XYZ file of C-alpha atoms in Angstrom:
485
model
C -82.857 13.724 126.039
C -80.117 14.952 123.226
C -82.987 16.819 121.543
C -81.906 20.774 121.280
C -83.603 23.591 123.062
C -86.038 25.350 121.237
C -86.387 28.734 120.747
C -89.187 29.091 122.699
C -89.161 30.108 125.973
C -92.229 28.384 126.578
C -91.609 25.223 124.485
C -88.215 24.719 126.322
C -90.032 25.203 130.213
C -92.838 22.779 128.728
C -89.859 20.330 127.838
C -87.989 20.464 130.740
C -91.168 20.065 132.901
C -91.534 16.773 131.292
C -88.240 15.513 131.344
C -88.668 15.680 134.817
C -91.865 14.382 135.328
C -93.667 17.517 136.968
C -91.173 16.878 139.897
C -92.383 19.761 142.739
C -88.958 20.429 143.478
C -88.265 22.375 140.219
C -88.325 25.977 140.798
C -89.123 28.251 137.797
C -88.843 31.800 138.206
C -89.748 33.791 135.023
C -88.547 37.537 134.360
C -88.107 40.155 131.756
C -85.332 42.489 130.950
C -85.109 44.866 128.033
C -88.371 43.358 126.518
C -86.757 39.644 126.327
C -88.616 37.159 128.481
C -86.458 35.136 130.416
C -86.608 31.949 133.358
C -84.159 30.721 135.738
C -84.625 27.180 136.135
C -83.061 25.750 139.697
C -84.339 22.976 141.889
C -85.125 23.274 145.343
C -82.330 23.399 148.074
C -79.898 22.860 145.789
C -79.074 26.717 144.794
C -78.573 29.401 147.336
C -81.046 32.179 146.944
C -78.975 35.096 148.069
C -76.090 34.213 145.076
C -78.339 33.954 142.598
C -79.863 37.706 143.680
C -76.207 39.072 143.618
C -75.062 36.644 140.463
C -77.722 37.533 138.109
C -80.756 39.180 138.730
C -78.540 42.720 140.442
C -76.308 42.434 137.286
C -79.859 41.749 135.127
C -81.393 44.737 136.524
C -78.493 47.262 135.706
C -79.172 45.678 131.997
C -82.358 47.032 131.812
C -81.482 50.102 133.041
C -78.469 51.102 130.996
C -79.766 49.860 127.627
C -82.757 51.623 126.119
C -83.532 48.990 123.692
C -83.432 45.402 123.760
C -80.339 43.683 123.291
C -78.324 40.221 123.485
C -78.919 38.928 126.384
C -77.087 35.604 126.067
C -74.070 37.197 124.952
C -74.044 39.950 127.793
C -74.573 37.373 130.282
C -71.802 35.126 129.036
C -69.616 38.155 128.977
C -69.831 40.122 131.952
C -73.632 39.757 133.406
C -72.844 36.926 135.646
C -70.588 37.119 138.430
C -69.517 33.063 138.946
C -66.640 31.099 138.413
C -68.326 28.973 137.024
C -70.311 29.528 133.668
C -71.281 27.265 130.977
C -73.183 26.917 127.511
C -76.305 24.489 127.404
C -78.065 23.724 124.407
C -79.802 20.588 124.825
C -82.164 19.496 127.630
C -79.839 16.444 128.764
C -77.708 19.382 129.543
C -79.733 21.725 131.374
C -80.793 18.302 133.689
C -77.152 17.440 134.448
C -76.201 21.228 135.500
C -79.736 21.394 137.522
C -78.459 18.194 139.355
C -75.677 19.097 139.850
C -76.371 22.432 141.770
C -76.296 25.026 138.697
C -78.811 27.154 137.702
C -80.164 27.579 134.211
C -80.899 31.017 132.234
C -83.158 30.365 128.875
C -83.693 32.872 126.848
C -86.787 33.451 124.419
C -85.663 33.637 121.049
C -82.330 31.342 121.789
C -81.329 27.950 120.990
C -79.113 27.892 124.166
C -78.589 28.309 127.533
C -76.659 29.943 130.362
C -75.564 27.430 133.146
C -73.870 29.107 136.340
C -72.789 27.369 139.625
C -74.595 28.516 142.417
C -74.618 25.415 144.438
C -76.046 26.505 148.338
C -76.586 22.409 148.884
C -75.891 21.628 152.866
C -72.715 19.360 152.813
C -71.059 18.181 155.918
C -67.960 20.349 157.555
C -64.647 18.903 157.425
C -64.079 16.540 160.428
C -61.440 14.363 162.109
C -60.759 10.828 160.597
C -63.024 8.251 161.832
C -61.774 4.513 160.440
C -57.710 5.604 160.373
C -57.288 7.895 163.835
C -53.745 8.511 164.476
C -52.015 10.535 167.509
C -50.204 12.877 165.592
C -50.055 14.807 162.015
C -53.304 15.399 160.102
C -56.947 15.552 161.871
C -58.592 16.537 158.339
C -60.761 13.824 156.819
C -62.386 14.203 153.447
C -66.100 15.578 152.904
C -68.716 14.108 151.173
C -68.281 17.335 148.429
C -66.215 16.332 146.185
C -65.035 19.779 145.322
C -64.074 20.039 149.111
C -62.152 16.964 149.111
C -60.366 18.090 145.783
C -59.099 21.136 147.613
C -57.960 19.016 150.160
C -55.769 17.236 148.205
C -54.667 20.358 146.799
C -53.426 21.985 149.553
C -51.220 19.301 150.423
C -49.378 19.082 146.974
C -49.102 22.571 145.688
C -47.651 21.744 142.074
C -49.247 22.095 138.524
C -48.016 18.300 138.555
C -51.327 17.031 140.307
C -53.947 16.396 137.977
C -57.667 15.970 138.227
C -59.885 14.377 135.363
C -63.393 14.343 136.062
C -66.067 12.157 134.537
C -69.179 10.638 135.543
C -70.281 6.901 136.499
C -74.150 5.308 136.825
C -76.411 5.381 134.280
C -79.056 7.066 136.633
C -76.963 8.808 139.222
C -74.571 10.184 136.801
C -72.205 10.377 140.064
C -69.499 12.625 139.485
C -65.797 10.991 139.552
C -62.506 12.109 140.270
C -59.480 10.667 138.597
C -56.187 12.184 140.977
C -52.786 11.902 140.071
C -49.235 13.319 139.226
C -47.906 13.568 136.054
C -44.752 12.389 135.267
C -45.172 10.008 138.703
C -48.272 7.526 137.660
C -47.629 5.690 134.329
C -49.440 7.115 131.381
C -50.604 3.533 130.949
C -52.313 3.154 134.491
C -53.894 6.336 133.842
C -55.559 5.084 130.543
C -56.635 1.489 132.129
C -58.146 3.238 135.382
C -60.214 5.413 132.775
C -61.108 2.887 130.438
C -62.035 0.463 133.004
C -64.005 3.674 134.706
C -66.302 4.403 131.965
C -67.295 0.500 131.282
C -69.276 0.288 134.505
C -72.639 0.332 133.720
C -74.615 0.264 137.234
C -77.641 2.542 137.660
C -76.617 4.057 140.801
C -73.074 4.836 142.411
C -73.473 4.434 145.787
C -69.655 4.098 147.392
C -66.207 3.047 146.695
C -67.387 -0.621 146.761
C -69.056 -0.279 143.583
C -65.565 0.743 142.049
C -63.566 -1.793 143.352
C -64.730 -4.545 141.570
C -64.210 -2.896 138.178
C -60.616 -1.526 139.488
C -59.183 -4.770 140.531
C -61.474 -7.164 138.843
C -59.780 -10.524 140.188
C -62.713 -12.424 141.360
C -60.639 -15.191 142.491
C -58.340 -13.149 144.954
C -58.931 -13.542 148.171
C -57.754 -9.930 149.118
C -58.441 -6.424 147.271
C -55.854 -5.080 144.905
C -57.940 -1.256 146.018
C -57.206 0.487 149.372
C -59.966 2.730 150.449
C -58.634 5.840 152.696
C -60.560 8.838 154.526
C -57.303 10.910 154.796
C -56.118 13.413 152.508
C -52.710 13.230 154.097
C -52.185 9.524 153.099
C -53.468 10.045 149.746
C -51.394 12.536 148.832
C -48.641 10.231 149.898
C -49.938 7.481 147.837
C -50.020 9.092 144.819
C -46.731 10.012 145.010
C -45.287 6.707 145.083
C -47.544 6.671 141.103
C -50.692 5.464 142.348
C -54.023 6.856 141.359
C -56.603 7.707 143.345
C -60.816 8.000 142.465
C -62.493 10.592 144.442
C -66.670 9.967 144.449
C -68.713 13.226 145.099
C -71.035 12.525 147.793
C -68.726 9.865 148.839
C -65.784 10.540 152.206
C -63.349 8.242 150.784
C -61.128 7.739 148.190
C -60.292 4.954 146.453
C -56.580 3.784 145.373
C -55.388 1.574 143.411
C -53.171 -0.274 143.021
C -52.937 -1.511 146.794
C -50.518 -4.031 148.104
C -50.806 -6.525 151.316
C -48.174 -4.775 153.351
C -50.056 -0.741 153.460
C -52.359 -2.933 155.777
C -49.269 -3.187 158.081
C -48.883 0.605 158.075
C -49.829 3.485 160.059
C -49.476 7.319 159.460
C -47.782 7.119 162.989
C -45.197 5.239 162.027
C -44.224 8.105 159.755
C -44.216 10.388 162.764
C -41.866 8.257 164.906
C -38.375 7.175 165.015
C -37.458 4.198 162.071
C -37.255 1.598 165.032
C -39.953 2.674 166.756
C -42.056 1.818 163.486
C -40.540 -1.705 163.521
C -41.606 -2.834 166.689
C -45.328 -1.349 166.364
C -45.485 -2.974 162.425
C -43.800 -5.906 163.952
C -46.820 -6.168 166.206
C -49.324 -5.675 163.494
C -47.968 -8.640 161.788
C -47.940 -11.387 164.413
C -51.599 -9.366 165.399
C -52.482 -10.431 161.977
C -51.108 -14.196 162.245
C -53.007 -14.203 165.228
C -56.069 -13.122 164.786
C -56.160 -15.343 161.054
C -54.384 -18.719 162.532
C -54.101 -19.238 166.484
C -57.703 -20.667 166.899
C -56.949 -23.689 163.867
C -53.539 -24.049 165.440
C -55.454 -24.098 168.680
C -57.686 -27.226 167.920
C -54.881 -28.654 165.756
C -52.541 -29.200 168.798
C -55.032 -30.039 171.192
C -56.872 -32.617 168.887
C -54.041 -34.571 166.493
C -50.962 -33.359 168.100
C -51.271 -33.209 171.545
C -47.482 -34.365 172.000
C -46.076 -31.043 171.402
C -47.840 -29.389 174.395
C -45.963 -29.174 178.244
C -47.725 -32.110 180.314
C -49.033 -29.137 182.450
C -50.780 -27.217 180.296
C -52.502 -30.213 178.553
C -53.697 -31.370 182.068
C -55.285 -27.966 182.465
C -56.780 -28.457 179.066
C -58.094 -32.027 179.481
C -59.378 -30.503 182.955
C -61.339 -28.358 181.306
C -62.601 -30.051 178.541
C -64.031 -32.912 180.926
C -66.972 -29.898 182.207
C -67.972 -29.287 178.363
C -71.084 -30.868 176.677
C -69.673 -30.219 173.514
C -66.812 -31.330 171.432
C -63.885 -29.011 171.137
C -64.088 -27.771 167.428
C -68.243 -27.645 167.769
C -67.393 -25.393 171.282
C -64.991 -23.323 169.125
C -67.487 -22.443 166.071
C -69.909 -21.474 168.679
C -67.743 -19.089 170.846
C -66.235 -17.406 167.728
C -70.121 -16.909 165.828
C -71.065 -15.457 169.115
C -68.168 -13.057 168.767
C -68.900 -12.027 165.317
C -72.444 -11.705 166.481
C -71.338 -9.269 168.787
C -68.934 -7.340 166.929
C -71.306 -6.716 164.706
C -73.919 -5.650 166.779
C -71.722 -3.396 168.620
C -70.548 -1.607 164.662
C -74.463 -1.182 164.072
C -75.912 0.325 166.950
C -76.003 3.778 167.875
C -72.693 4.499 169.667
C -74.612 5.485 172.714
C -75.473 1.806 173.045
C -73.002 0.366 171.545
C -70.526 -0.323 174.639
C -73.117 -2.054 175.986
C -72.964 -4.964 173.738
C -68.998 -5.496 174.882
C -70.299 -5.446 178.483
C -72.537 -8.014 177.864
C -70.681 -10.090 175.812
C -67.115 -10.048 177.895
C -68.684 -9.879 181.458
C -72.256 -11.450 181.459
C -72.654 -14.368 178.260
C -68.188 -14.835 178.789
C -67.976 -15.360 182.582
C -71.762 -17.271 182.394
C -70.339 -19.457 179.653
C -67.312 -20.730 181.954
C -69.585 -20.898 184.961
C -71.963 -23.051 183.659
C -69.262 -25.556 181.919
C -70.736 -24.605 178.498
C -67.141 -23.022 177.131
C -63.763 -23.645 178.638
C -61.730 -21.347 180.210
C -58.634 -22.056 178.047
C -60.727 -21.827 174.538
C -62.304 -18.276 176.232
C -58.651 -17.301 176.557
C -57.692 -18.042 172.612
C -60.627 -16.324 171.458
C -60.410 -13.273 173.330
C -56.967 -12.889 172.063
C -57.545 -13.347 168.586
C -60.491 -11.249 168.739
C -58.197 -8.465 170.160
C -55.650 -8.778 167.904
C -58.087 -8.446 164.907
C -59.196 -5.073 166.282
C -55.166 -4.247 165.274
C -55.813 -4.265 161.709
C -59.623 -2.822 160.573
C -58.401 -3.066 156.851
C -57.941 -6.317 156.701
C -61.069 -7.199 159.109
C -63.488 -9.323 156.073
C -60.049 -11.147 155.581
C -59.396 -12.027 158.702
C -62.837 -13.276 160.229
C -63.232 -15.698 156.685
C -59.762 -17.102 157.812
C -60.091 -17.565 161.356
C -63.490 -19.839 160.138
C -61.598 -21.507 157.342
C -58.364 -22.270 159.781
C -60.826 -23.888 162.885
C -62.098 -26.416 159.744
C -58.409 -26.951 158.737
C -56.965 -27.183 162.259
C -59.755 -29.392 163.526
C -60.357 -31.913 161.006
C -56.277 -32.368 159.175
C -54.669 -31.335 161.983
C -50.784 -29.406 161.116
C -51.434 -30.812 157.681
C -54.885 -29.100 157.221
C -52.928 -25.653 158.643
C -50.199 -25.963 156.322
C -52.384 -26.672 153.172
C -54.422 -24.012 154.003
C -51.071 -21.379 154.572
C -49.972 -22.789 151.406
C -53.320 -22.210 149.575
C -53.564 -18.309 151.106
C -49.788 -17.604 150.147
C -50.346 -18.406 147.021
C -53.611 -16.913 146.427
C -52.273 -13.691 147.198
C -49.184 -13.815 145.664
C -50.764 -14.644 142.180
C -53.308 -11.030 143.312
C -52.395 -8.260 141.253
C -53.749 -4.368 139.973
C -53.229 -2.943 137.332
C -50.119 -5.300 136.256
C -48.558 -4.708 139.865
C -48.104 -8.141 141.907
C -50.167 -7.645 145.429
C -47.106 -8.531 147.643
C -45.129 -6.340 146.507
C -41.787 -5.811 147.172
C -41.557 -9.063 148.744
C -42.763 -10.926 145.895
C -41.118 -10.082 142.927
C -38.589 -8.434 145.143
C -37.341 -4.812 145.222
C -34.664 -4.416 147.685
C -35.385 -0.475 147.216
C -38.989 -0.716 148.192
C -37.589 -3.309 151.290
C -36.709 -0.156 152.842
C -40.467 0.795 153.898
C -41.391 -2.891 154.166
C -41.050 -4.201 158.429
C -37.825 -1.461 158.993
C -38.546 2.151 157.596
C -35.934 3.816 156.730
C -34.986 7.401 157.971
C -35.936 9.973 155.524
C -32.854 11.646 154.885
C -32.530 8.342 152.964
C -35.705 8.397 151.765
C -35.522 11.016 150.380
C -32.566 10.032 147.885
C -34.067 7.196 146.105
C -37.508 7.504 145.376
C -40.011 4.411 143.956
C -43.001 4.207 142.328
C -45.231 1.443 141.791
C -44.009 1.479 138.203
C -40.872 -0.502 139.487
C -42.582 -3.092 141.241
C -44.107 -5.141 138.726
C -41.170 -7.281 138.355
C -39.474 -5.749 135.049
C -36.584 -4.294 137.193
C -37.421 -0.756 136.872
C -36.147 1.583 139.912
C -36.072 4.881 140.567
């Protein structure tokens, strides 16, 4: 409601009442002071009761007593009366609901057209904890809150410039969930800035739940097979992301951020690698990409060789191979859909029960329905073997998890019905899927496609940083114009 508050006290309560439908949690506490009536308007659990005794109704009290006669009480509250950082005018009743929601409470005064909002929030939020999706062996062990004011000072602790900039605005038409836009000035192009806000404010959803109600309006490439948004828990990283020009959108109630633009090979990276020597980083990033190849590709390979190309296998191996097979009721790509559904199956079940249970799902998979399976001649012990590596190497790479368990289906299909054809159709398809991906005008495989030698040099080898720290790049410069910093 737009309507302005009326100048009676009672009129306005009445009004405000209604707008919220007689809701029980809306606490209305009416006073006087120097012959004005007044109410403080707050909803329940959402204002702490000992600041508002110290914030206004000790300062309210002194009022009374110094002044003989009655006086302006707006304007001496506004002034001095109200010890909080935060004060602000009201004068409609769609404002005095947003600052209710939003932890504030609400001073109207009889006689005035306006209001006096003050934060006062005493809300329970959760304490700052340790990282949960992105765990790491060294550096931070700080993950962001669900307050977004908490994870705001968070970020600002870790960059300590006037540079970083926060722009707040809200998203859902009935959740009005509270946004923040982070960046540096002078790092993230003025233009990315504008098209992260523009494309912000045309989301029209009722409710904001979480960061994958953003993402779709962020990188809105429904045809791309990967994200061009990153989601992160860790302050650390994102302050390290938006230095490179990114920007970053901070949800309040929400313990991740989301930034954009992303590119394919962040998925490759660890805040360890940051911690270690540069070839230390290659060998462990090296691993995350054949981890990745593996976990996407080995079981399509797997039934491609075994079914159209058996030639290129050692006589050995594909006399183990037809050994086993000869046990099996089933054919060989039918056996391989089965084993890897039951290993989704699990995963999953394992990710949604409580984690005192949850171990017990691996145990039953991996020792009872695994070694059963074999026993009986159901499954074979070489397929077992494939599967059990590619479902280890996916655990490598969480990120790119959704990705990986569409293309480990889509590559069994491929593998087992084209053979090496089907596989390299498929590779083609992917490659260039991605590499046509893009945010915010900046290509998703970035640096390797446009290529930035520059931006090489944090790529598979990271550099040292007394390098790094002599040529700096930004986003800006790879979207193919050229541009390096």
């Amino acid at each position: 409601m737009n309507e302005n508050l009326s100048p009676s006290l009672e009129r306005s309560i009445a009004k405000v009442r209604e707008l919220f439908g007689g809701s029980d949690d809306l606490n209305i506490v009416r006073f006087e002071t120097a012959g004005i009536k007044c109410a403080v308007l707050t909803l329940e659990g959402m204002t702490s009761s000992a600041d508002l005794s110290k914030m206004l109704f000790s300062p309210l009290m002194d009022f009374k007593k110094i002044l003989a006669q009655p006086q302006d009480v707006y304007s001496f509250l506004m002034r001095k009366g109200i010890f909080s950082t935060e004060s602000k005018h009201v004068r409609t009743y769609s404002d005095v609901s947003e600052r209710l929601c939003s932890g504030f409470a609400v001073v109207l005064i009889d006689g005035e057209k306006r209001g006096v909002a003050f934060g006062a929030q005493g809300f329970k939020t959760r304490s700052i904890s340790e990282p949960s999706t992105e765990n790491n062996l060294k550096g931070c062990m700080e993950a962001f809150s669900d307050n977004l004011k908490t994870s705001m000072s968070l970020v600002r602790r870790r960059i300590k410039s006037p540079l970083l900039r926060f722009e707040t605005m809200k998203a859902g038409k009935i959740s009005q969930t509270e946004l923040a836009i982070a960046y540096i000035s002078g790092k993230a192009p003025e233009r990315l800035v504008n098209e992260v806000k523009s494309r912000l404010r045309k989301i029209r959803l009722d409710i904001i739940s979480g960061t994958g109600c953003l993402e779709p309006f962020l990188s809105p490439n429904p045809g791309s097979f990967f994200s061009g948004c990153s989601t992160t828990e860790r302050p650390d990283v994102l302050a390290a992301k938006i230095n490179e020009g990114r920007i970053a959108v901070l949800i309040d109630g929400v313990p991740f951020a989301v930034v954009c633009p992303a590119l394919f090979m962040e998925n490759f990276q660890a805040v360890d690698d940051y911690e270690e020597k540069p070839y230390f980083a290659f060998l462990q990033r090296l691993l995350r990409y054949l981890s990745f190849l593996a976990a996407g590709f080995l079981p399509g390979f797997y039934l491609a060789a075994t079914i159209h190309h058996p030639e290129i296998l050692a006589k050995t191996i594909m006399t183990n191979l037809i050994t086993s097979e000869e046990d099996t009721p089933f054919p060989l790509m039918l056996e391989m859909v089965i084993v890897v559904v039951l290993f989704e199956i699990m995963r999953e079940a394992g990710l949604r029960l409580p984690k005192a249970v949850g171990g017990a799902v691996s145990i039953v998979g991996g020792l009872v329905i695994g070694d059963a399976a074999v026993t009986s001649g159901l499954i074979s012990s070489p397929l077992l073997i494939i599967i059990g590596i590619t479902a280890t190497c996916s655990f490598v790479l969480p990120s790119l998890n959704p990705q990986l368990t569409a293309l480990r289906f889509i590559g069994i299909f491929a593998g087992g019905l084209w053979g090496f054809f089907g596989m390299a159709v498929f590779s083609l398809v992917i490659l260039v899927n991605a590499a046509a991906g893009d945010c915010l005008s900046v290509p998703y495989l970035s640096p390797a496609a446009p290529f930035t030698m520059k931006a090489t040099r944090d790529l598979l080898w990271r550099v040292g940083y007394r390098k790094m720290q002599k040529n700096r790049v930004t986003v800006e410069s790879l979207n193919g114009s050229g541009r390096e910093s």
